[in-house]
Each structure stands twice: as C-alpha cells, then as structure tokens.
Coordinates of C-alpha atoms in Angstrom, one line a residue:
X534 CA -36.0 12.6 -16.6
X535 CA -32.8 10.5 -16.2
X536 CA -30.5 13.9 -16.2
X537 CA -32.8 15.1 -13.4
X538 CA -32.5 12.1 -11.2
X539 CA -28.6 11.8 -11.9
X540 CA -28.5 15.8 -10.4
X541 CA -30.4 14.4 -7.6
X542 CA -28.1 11.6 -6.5
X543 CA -25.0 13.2 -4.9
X544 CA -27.4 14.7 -2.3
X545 CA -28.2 10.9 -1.5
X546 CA -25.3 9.6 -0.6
X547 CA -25.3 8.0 2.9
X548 CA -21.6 7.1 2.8
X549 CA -18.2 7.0 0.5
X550 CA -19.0 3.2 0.0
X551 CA -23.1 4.2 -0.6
X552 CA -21.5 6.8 -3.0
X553 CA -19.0 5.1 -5.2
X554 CA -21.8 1.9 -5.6
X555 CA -24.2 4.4 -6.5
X556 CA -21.9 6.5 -9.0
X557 CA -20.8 2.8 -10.5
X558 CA -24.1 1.5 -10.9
X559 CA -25.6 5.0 -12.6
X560 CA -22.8 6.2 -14.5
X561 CA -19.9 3.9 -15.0
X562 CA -21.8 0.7 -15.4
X563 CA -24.2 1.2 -18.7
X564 CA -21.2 2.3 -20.3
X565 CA -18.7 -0.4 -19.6
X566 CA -21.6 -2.6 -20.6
X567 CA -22.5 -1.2 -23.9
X568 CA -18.7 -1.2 -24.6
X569 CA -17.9 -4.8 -23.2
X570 CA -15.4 -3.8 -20.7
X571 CA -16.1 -6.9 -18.7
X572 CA -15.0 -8.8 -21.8
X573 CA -11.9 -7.4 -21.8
X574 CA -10.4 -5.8 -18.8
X575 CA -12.4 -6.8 -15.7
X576 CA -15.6 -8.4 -14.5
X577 CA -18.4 -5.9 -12.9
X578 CA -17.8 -4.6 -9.4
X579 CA -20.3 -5.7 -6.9
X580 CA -22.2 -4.7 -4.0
X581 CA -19.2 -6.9 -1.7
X582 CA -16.6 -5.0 -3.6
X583 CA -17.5 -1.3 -2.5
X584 CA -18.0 -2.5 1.5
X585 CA -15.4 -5.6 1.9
X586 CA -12.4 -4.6 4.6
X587 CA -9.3 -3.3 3.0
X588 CA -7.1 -6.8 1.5
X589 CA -3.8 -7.4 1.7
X590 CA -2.1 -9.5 -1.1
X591 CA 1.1 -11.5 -0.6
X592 CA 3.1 -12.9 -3.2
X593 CA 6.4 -14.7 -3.6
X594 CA 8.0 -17.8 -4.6
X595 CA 8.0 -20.9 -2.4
X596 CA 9.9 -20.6 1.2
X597 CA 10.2 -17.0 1.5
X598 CA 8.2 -17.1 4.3
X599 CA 4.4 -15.9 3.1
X600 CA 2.4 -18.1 5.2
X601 CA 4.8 -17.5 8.2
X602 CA 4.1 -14.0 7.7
X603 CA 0.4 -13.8 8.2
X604 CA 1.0 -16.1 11.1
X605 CA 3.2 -13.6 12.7
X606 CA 1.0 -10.5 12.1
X607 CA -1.9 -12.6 13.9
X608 CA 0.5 -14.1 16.5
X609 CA -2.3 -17.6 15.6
X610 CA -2.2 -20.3 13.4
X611 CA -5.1 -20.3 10.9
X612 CA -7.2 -23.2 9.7
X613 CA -5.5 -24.5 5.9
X614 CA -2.5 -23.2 7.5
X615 CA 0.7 -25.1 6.1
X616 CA 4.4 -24.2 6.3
X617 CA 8.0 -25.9 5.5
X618 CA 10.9 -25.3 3.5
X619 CA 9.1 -27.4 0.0
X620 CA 6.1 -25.8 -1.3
X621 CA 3.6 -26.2 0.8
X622 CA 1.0 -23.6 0.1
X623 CA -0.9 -24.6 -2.8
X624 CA -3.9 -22.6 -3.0
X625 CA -5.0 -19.4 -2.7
X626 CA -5.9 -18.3 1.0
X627 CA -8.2 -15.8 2.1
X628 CA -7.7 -15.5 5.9
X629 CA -10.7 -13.3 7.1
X630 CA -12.6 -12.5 10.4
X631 CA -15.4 -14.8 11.1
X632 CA -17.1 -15.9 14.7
X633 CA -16.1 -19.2 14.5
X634 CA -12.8 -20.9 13.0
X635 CA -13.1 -22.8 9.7
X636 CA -12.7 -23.2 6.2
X637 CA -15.3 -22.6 3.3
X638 CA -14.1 -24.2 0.1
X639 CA -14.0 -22.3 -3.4
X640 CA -17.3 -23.4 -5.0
X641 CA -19.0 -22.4 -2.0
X642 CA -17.2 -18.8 -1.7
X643 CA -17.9 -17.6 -5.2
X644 CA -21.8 -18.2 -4.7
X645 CA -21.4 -16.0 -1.4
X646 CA -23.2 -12.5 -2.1
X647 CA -21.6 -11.1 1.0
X648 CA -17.7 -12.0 -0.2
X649 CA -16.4 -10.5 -2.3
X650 CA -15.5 -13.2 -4.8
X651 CA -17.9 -13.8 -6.9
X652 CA -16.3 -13.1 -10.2
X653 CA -13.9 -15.1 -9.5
X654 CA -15.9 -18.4 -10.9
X655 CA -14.9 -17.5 -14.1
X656 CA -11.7 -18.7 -13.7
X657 CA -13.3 -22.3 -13.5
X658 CA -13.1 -25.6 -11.6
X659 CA -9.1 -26.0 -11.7
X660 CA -8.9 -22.7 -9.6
X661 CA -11.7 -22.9 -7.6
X662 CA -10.7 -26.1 -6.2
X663 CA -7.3 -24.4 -5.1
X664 CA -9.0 -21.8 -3.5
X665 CA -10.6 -21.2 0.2
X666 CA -11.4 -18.8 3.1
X667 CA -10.1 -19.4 6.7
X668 CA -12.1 -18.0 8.8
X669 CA -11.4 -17.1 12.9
X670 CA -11.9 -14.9 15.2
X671 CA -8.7 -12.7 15.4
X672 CA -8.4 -8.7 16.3
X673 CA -6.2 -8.1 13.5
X674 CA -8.8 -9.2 10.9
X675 CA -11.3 -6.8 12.1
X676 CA -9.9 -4.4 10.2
X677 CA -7.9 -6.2 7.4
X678 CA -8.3 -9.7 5.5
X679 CA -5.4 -11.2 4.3
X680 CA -4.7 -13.4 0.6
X681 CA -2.2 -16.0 0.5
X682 CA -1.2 -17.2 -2.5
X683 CA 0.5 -20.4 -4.2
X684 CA 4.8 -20.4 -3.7
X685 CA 5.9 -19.8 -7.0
X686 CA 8.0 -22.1 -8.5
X687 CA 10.5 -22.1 -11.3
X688 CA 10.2 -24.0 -14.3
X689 CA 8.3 -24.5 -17.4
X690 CA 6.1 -27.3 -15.8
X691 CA 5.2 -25.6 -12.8
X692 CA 2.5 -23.3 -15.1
X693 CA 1.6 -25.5 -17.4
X694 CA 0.3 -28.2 -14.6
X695 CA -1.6 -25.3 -12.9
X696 CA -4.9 -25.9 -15.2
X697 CA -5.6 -22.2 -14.4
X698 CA -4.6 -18.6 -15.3
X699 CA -2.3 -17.6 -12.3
X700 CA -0.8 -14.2 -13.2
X701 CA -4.7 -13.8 -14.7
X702 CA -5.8 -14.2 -11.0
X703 CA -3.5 -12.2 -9.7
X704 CA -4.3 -9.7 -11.7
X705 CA -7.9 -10.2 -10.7
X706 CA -6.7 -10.0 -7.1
X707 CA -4.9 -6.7 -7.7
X708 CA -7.2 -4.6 -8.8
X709 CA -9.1 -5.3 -5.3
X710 CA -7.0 -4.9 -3.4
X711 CA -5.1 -2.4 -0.9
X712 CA -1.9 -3.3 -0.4
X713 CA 0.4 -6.1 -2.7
X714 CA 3.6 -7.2 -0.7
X715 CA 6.0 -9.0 -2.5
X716 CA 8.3 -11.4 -0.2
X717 CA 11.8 -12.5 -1.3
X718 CA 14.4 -14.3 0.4
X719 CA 17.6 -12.6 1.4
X720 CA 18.7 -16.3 1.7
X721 CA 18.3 -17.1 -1.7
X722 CA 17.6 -14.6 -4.0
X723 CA 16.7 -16.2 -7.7
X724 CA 13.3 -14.5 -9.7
X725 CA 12.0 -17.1 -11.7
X726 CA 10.7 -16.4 -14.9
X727 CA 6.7 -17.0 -13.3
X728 CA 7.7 -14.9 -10.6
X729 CA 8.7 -12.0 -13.4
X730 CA 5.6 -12.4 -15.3
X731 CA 3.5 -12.2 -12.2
X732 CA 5.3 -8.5 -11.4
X733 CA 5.1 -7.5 -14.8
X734 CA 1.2 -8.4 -14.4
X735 CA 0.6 -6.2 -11.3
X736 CA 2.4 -3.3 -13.3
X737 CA -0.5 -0.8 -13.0
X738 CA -0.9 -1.1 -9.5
X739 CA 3.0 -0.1 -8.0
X740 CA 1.3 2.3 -6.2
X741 CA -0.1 -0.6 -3.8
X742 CA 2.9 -2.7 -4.2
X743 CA 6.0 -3.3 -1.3
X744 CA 8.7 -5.3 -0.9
X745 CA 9.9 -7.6 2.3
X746 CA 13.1 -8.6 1.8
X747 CA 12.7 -11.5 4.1
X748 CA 14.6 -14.4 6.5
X749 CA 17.6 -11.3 6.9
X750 CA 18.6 -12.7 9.8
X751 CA 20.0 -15.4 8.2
X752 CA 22.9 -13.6 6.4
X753 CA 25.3 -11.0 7.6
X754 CA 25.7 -7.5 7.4
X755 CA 28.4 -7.6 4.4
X756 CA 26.2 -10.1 2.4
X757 CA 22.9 -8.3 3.2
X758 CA 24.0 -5.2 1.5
X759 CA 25.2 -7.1 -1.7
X760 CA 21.6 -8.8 -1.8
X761 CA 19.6 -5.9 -1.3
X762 CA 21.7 -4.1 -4.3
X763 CA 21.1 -7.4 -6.3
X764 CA 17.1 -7.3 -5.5
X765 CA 16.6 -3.6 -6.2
X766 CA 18.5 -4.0 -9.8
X767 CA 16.5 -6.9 -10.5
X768 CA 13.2 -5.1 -9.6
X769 CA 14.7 -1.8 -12.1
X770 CA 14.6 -4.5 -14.8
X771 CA 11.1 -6.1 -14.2
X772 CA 9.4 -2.9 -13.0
X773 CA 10.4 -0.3 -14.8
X774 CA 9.0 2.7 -13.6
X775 CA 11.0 6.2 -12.4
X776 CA 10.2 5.5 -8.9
X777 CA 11.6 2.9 -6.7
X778 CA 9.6 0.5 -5.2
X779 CA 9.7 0.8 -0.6
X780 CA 11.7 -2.7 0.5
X781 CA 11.5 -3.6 4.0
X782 CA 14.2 -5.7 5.2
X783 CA 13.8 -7.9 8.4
X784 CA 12.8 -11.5 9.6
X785 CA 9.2 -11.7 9.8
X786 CA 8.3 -14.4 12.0
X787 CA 8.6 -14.8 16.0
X788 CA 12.0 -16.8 16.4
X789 CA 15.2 -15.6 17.9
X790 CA 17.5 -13.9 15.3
X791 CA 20.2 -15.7 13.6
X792 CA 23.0 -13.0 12.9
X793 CA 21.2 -10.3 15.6
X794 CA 24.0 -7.8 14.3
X795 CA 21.2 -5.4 12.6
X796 CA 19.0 -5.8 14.7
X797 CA 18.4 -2.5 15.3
X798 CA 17.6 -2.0 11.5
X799 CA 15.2 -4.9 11.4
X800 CA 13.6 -3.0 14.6
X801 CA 13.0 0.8 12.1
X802 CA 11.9 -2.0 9.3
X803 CA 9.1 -3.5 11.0
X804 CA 7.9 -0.5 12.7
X805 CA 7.7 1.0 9.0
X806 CA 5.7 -1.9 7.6
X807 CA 3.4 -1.8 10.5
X808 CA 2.5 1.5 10.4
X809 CA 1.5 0.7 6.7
X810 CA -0.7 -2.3 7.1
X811 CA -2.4 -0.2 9.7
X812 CA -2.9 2.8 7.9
X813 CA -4.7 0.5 5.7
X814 CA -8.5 0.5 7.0
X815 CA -7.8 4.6 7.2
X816 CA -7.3 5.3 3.6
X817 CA -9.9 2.3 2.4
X818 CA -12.3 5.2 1.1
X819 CA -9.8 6.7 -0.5
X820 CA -8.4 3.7 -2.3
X821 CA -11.9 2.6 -3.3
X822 CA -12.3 6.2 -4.9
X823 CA -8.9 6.1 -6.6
X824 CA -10.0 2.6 -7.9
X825 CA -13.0 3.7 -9.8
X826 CA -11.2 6.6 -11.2
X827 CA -8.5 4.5 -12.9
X828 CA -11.6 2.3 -14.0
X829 CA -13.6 5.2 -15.5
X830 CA -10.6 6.2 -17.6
X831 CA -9.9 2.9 -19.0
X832 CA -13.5 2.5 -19.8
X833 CA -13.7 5.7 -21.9
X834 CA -10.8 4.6 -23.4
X835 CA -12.6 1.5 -24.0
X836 CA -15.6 3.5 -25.6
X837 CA -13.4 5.3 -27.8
X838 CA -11.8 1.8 -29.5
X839 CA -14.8 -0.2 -29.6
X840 CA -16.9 2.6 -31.4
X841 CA -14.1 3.3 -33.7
X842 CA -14.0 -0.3 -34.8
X843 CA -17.6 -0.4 -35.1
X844 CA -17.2 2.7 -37.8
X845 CA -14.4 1.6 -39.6
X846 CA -16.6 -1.8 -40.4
X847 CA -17.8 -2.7 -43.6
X848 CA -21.6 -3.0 -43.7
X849 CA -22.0 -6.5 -45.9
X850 CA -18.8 -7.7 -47.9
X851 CA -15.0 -8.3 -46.7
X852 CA -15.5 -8.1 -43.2
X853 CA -12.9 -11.0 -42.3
X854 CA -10.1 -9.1 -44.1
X855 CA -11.1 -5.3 -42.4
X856 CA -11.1 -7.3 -39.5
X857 CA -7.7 -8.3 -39.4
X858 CA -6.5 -4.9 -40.9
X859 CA -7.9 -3.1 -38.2
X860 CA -6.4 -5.6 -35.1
X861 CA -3.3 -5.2 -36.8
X862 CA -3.3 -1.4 -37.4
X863 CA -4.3 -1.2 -33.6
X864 CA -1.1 1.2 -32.8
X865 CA -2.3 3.4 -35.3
X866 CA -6.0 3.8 -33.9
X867 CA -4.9 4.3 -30.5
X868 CA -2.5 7.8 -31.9
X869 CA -5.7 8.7 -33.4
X870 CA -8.2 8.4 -30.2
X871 CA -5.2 10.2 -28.5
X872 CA -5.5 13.5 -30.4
X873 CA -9.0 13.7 -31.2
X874 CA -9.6 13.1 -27.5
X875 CA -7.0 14.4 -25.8
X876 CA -6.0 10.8 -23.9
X877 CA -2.6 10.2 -22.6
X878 CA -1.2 7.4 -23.6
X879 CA -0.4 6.1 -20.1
X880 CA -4.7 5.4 -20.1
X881 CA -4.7 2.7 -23.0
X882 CA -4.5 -1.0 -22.7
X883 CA -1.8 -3.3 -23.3
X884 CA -1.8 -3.4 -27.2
X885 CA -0.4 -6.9 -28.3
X886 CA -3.0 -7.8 -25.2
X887 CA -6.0 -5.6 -26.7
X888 CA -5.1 -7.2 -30.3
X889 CA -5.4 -11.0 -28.6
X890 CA -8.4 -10.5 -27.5
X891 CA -10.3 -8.5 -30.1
X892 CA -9.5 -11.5 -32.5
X893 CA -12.2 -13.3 -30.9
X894 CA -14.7 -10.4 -31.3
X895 CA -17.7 -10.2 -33.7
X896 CA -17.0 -6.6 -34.5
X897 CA -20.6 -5.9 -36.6
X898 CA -21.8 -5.8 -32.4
X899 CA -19.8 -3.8 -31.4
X900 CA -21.8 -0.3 -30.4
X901 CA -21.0 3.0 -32.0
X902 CA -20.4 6.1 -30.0
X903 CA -23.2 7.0 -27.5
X904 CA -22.0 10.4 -26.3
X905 CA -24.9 10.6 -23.4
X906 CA -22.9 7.6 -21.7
X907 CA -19.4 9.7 -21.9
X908 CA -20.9 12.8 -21.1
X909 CA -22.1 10.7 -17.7
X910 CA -19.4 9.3 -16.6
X911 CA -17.6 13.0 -17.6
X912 CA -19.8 14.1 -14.7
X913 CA -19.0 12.0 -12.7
X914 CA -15.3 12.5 -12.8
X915 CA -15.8 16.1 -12.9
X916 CA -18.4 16.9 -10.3
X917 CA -19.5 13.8 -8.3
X918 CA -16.0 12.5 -7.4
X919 CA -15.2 16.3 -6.1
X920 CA -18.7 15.6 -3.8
X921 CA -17.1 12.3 -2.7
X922 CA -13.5 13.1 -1.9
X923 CA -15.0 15.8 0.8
X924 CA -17.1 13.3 2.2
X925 CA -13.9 11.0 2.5
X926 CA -12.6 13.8 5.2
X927 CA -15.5 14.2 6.6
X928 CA -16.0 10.5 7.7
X929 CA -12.1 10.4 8.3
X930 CA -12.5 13.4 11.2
X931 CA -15.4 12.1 12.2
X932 CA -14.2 8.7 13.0
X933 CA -11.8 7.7 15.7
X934 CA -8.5 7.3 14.3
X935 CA -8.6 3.7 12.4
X936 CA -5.9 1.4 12.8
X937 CA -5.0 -2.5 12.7
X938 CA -5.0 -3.9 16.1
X939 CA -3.9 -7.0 17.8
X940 CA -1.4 -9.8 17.3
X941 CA 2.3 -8.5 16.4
X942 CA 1.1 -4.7 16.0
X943 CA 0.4 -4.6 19.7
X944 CA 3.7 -6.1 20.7
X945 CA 5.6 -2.8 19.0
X946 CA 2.7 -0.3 20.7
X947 CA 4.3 0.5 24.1
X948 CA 6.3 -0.9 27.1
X949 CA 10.1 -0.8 26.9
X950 CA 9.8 -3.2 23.7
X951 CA 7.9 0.0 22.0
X952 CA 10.2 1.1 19.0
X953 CA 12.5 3.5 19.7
X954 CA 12.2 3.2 24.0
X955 CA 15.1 4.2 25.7
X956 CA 17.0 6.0 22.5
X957 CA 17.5 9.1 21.5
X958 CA 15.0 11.6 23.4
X959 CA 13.2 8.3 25.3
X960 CA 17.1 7.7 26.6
X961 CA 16.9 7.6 30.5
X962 CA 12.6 7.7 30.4
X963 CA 12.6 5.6 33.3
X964 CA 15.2 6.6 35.0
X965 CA 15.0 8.3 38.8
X966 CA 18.3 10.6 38.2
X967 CA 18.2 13.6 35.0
X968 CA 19.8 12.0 32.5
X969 CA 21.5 15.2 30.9
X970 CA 23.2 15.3 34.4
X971 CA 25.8 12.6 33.5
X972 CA 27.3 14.8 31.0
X973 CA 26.7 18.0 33.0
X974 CA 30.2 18.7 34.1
X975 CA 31.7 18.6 30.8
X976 CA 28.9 21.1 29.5
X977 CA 29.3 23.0 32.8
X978 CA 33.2 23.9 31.7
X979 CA 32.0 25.2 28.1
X980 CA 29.1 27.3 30.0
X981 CA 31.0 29.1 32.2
X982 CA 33.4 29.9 29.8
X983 CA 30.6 31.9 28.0
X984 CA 30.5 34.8 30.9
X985 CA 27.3 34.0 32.3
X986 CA 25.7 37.3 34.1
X987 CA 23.6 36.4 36.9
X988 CA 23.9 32.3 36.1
X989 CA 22.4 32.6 32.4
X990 CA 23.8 33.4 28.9
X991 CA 22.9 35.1 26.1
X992 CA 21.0 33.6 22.9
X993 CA 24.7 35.2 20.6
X994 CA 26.6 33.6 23.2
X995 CA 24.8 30.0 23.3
X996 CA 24.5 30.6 19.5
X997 CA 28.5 30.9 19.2
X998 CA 28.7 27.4 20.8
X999 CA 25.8 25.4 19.2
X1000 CA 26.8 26.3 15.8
X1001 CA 29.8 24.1 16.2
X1002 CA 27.9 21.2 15.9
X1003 CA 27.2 22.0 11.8
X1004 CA 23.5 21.1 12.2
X1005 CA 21.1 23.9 10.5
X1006 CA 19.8 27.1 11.6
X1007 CA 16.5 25.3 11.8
X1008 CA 17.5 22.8 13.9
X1009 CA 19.5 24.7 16.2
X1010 CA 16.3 26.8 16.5
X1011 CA 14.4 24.1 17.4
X1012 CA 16.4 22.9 20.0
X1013 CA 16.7 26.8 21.5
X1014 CA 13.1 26.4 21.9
X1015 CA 13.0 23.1 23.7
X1016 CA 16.0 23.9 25.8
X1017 CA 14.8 27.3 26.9
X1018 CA 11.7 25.6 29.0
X1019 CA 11.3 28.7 30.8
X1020 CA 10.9 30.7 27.5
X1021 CA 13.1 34.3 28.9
X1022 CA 15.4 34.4 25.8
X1023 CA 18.4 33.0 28.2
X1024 CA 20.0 29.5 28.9
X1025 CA 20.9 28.7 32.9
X1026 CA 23.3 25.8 32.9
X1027 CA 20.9 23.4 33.3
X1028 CA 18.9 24.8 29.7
X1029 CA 22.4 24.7 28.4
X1030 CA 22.9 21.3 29.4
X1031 CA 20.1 19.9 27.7
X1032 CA 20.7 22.3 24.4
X1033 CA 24.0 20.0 24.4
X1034 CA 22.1 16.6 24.9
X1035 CA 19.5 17.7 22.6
X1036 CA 22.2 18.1 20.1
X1037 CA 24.0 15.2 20.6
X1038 CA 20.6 13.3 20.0
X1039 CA 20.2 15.2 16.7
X1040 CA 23.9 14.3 16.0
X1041 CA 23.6 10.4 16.4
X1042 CA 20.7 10.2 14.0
X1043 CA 17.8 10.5 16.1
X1044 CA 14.6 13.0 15.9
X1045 CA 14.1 15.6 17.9
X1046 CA 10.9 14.8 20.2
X1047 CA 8.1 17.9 18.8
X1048 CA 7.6 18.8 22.4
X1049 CA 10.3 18.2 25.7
X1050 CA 9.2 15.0 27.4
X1051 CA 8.9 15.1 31.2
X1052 CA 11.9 13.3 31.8
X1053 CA 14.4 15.7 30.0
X1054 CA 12.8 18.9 32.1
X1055 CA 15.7 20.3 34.4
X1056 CA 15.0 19.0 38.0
X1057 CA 14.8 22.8 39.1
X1058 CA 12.3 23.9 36.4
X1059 CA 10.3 20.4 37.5
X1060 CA 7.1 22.4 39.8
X1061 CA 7.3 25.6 38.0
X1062 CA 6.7 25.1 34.5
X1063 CA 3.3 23.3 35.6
X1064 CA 2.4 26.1 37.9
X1065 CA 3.2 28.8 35.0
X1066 CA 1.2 27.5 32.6

C-alpha cells in the first residue's frame, strides 16, 4: 500500500517547494530518522525551510565592512543596526522583509513556525540571546533576506567567552543558505585563526561561497595587486580545493572614493556581484533541489555506518571494548562501505568528527540495515528528482524573469550611471552627430585605397584590411555582419567606417554589442533599414 501511494506522489506536486517537502517528508525523512542523522549532521528540515526567500550569509572579521554592506545594498539603515571601526556587531542579524520596522529577539524567533529558525534553539540560551531579526519594509528584501553575523576577532579569548558554538552555527547557517560572502579588508589583511576555522567549517558548501575584497579604495593600485595575491594564497591554504574561489574587489558602501584610480575596475566588480545576488531568487528552486540531493547522499552514507556498527556489536559481553575498537577502526569501515556500495569517498563525513561524536553513542540502538528505506530514497534520486528538475524550468519560463530590486541594484540599472554607458559600443549613445564620423577621414584614406567600384568594396578586399588588426576569423565575422547593415555582401565607406570602429572597440577590451545599436547605424542607412525590414 505504501509503494502504491509513493508512485502516486510525483503526480501531486503543486510546486518545486510542494515537491522537495513532500519527497523529504516521504522518503528522506524515515530514514535519516531510523539512522540518527539529526544526531549527527543536521537537525530536520521544516516546512519554513523548503518556502523561506533565498539567504544571503556574510561573514568576516571585525571592520571589514559587513554591516555597512547590507546597508548599502538597501540604501536604509536597519533596526539593531551598528557600525564603527571596534567591533560593533555582536549578534547574529537576520535582516528580512516585514510590514513594519522592528526587531524580534532570539527566543521569540526560534518558536516562530513561519521562520525558518527553529532548529536553531538547540544551540541554547548563550546564542539565542545574541541573535534577532530586523524586520522593514525594503524592495530588496522581497526577494532576498540577509544574515549578519558577529566580527570575528582574533585571539584565544575571543571563543572561549562566546558561551556558544560559532563555527557550529555557521555551519548551521550554511547549509540554508544561498549565497556565503566572505568580506576581507584590503586595508588590513590578517586571517585569524577563528576566522580559518570558520572557512574550513563552510568547506562543503564553496559552491555558495564569494569573496569581497573590501574598503579597496583605500590603497593604491601597486598595493592592491600585492594584497589581492596575498588573499588568494591565503585562501589556497585554508580552502583547498582545485577551483578558485570568485573575489570581487571594490568599496562597498556609498562614500566618495579614496584613491578613485581603479575606479573603473571597482565599476566591472560591482556590476558582477550584483548580477549574482540577483540571480539569487531565480535559481532558489534549483538550490533547494541541489540541497536535498547532497543531504540524501550523506544520509545513505549515514545508513551504511550506523547499520554496520550495529552488526559488528557484540550481543551481551565486552561491548565497551568493541566499542572503542570500532570508533577507532572508523578509516577502515568507511574503505569497506566504499566498495561494497560503490560510495565515493568525497560523500563520507569528517572522520576524526564522526569518531567524536559516535563516542557518545549507545551503539546496541543503533538500527540494522532496512533496505526498503534505501531503496526509497534510491527512487527518489533516481526518478522523482528527474520529475522535479523539469518542473524547476517549467516554473522558471513561466515566471517573469526574477531578480533583486531596489536600493543599490537600481542605481547600476540604467541612466548614464548604468555600467558600461558611454564605452565601448554605448560610446557616443547620446550624441546628435555619428560618432564613427570623427574618425571617418582617416578610414576614408584606407577605403579608397581598396579600389572601390561603384562606392563599395569587396568582402577579399575589406578582408585584406581587417585582418591587420590580429583579432580571429570569428570576430572579424562578426563584425562583417554588423557593419554590412544593408546585408549585399559589400562595405560603402560608411559600412567600412564602422567595420573600423567596431574593431577598435573589440581591440580596447570591450564586447561587441550582439546586435548594432541605433546610434552606430550610418546616417544614410538611418530610414531604410526600417523600411526594409
């Protein structure tokens, strides 16, 4: 009867978020349970978990500008809101959208059913006391929420006097949410040891994870190159992974610039970032699906340990001793649940963390091997998650292109401010004269030195010319076909004329525009290339 309802199911789904809940709550969850997953790698997802607004997670040690940050995205203070150059933010801060402006302390946000932070009481009093939500009514957090955390500190005291698990609760954080950035100071660039254990603790999530190389502004061109070197060696070490991680460099925050020298940089920077926050709410469904993936594979892996401590148990005497043998022979049982299951190792758990925590265990309860919950949540990866990745397109088509709006993100959207506006192809946008015209004569000389028959030239002839500039056949092909706006296979002067510009454009390191904007049209092709099409 179960196997039936379970075939059922897929057909049900309303949504991606109806989906994943349901797929957790059926598949995932009685086995995670049987095999005390909760117990060791994470508390059960709720209802708040599979519909809460994509999260953004800052971290970074004290003054490197984390609170100023979320200010600037919002372009609005926000209530708890503290800032200066000693450690100022002492709690955890989870700025969301609300109708009116205010704070709800810790205690009162973990018993919220509609937050999604309910399983964060288990961290007890010490955290929950540095912990609240501002709330307000601000455009950007209609699509996003924002955590700001503690300035790290260095020092042995600093995490001793905390009372609570802090990499523990950003680990907690992690899992949840969509995008970690890390800030650093370009001003002063020391990683404390905390600040090394806290990266080290976010290690299975670099795929979230970016860096903001903050405050740039403050240091010039010469010394910003040496810190950014000095940052991205430091991040190999503590890291250590193949790929390296994206750093953004710039001065997040709304005051004039100190050195403005890369200005221009800091400009490309932002724009980047932005675009990434705001593809955010877009790929939420997608994130929540990649998620529960990750969690079903540590949870089989989880089966797979549990049940083979359960079976190498002794039934009355010596327990205490088998115990201990098998915590210490962990390595060993883990290369053995690799072959027999075919497991990469990439999927197990820490093992000096796994070994920790089994040592409080009562292993005569731990449950042997139910293969009906594998063979569930098997399904699940194999069939229902197919089912739930097509519905992720289908609700992306169907919905009107998501994105983060308001505060800063509107100040980059358009206007001559809009990144980019008045460079490369945008160069002479709003002007009233063609701008290709001011180097017309000089490109004039080179044309008519091509024998032009009846005022145009030849593709070998133009080709001849534009191959001087060393750019690829593909993008001299590209700019054929934007220059020859009339499309008859020949270049007038004018078309010739903007084949040059369009090169020069390509040639000082901009894009080429995927279709010729109106103000680059030759003034004599201006009425007829409306008319012809």
């Amino acid at each position: 009867m179960f196997r039936k309802t379970l075939k059922k199911d897929p057909e049900l789904f309303q949504n991606v978020s109806d989906g994943l809940r349901r797929l957790y709550r059926t598949k995932l969850f009685p086995l995670e349970d049987t095999y005390r997953f909760h117990d060791f790698h994470s508390p059960a997802l709720e209802d708040a978990d599979f519909d809460n607004k994509p999260m953004v997670l800052l971290v970074g040690q004290y003054s490197t500008g984390k609170t100023t940050f979320i200010r600037h995205l919002m372009e609005q203070d926000f209530p708890g809101m503290r800032i200066g150059p000693e450690p100022t933010t002492d709690s955890f801060i989870a700025v969301m959208h609300g109708d009116q402006e205010g704070v709800i302390p810790g205690n009162a946000l973990v018993v919220d059913p509609k937050k999604p932070f309910r399983k964060l009481n288990a961290f007890g009093n010490a955290f929950l006391n540095r912990f609240m939500c501002a709330q307000m009514p601000n455009p950007v957090l209609e699509s996003i929420s924002i955590i700001d955390t503690p300035g790290i500190l260095s020092g042995e005291k600093q995490r001793i006097s905390r009372g609570y698990d802090f990499a523990a609760v950003l680990e907690w954080f992690a899992e949840r949410v969509d995008r970690i950035i890390l800030l650093f100071d370009a001003h002063k660039l020391d990683i404390s040891d905390e600040f090394s254990e806290v990266i080290r603790a976010l290690k299975n999530h670099e795929d979230k994870m970016r860096v903001v190389l903050n405050k740039a502004d403050q240091i010039s061109t010469q010394q910003l190159m040496r810190v950014y070197g000095a940052l991205m060696w430091s991040l190999g070490k503590i890291i250590n992974t193949p790929e390296v991680v994206r750093v953004y460099i710039g001065s997040f925050w709304a005051q004039p610039l100190l050195v403005p020298d890369n200005r221009k940089l800091f400009e490309a920077e932002e724009q980047d970032l932005f675009l990434d926050i705001q593809s955010l709410p877009r790929n939420a469904a997608l994130r929540k699906l990649n998620d529960l993936i990750k969690r079903a594979r540590l949870a089989k892996v989880q089966a797979y340990i549990i049940s083979s401590l359960k079976k190498e148990m002794p039934s009355v005497f010596g327990k205490d001793s088998k115990k201990k043998e098998l915590i210490a022979n962990l390595g060993e049982i883990y290369i053995k649940i690799e072959k027999e299951h075919g497991i990469s190792p990439g999927d197990f758990p820490n093992l000096a963390k796994m070994q920790e925590l089994l040592n409080g265990q009562d292993f005569t309860k731990f449950s042997s091997l139910k293969p009906k919950l594998l063979e569930a949540v098997e399904d699940m990866l194999a069939n229902d998650i197919a089912r739930l990745m097509a519905l992720v397109r289908q609700e992306e088509s169907a919905m009107p292109t998501q994105s983060v709006r308001g505060g800063a993100f509107d100040g980059t959207m358009s206007g001559p401010f809009g990144h980019g506006y008045g460079e490369g192809a945008s160069e002479g946008i709003d002007e009233l004269e063609w701008v290709v015209g001011r180097d017309k004569p000089t490109y004039d000389e080179i044309f008519y030195t091509l024998s032009p028959i009846n005022g145009k030239v030849s593709g070998a002839a133009a080709k001849k010319e534009m191959v001087k500039s060393k750019l690829p056949n593909t993008v001299l092909g590209k700019i054929w076909k934007l220059a020859d706006v009339d499309k008859d296979g020949l270049l007038d002067d004018e078309e010739f004329a903007l084949a040059n510009h369009l090169i020069k454009i390509k040639l000082e390191g901009h894009e080429l525009p995927a279709d010729l904007p109106g103000h680059l049209v030759p003034p004599s092709k201006r009425g007829t290339i409306a008319g012809d099409e």
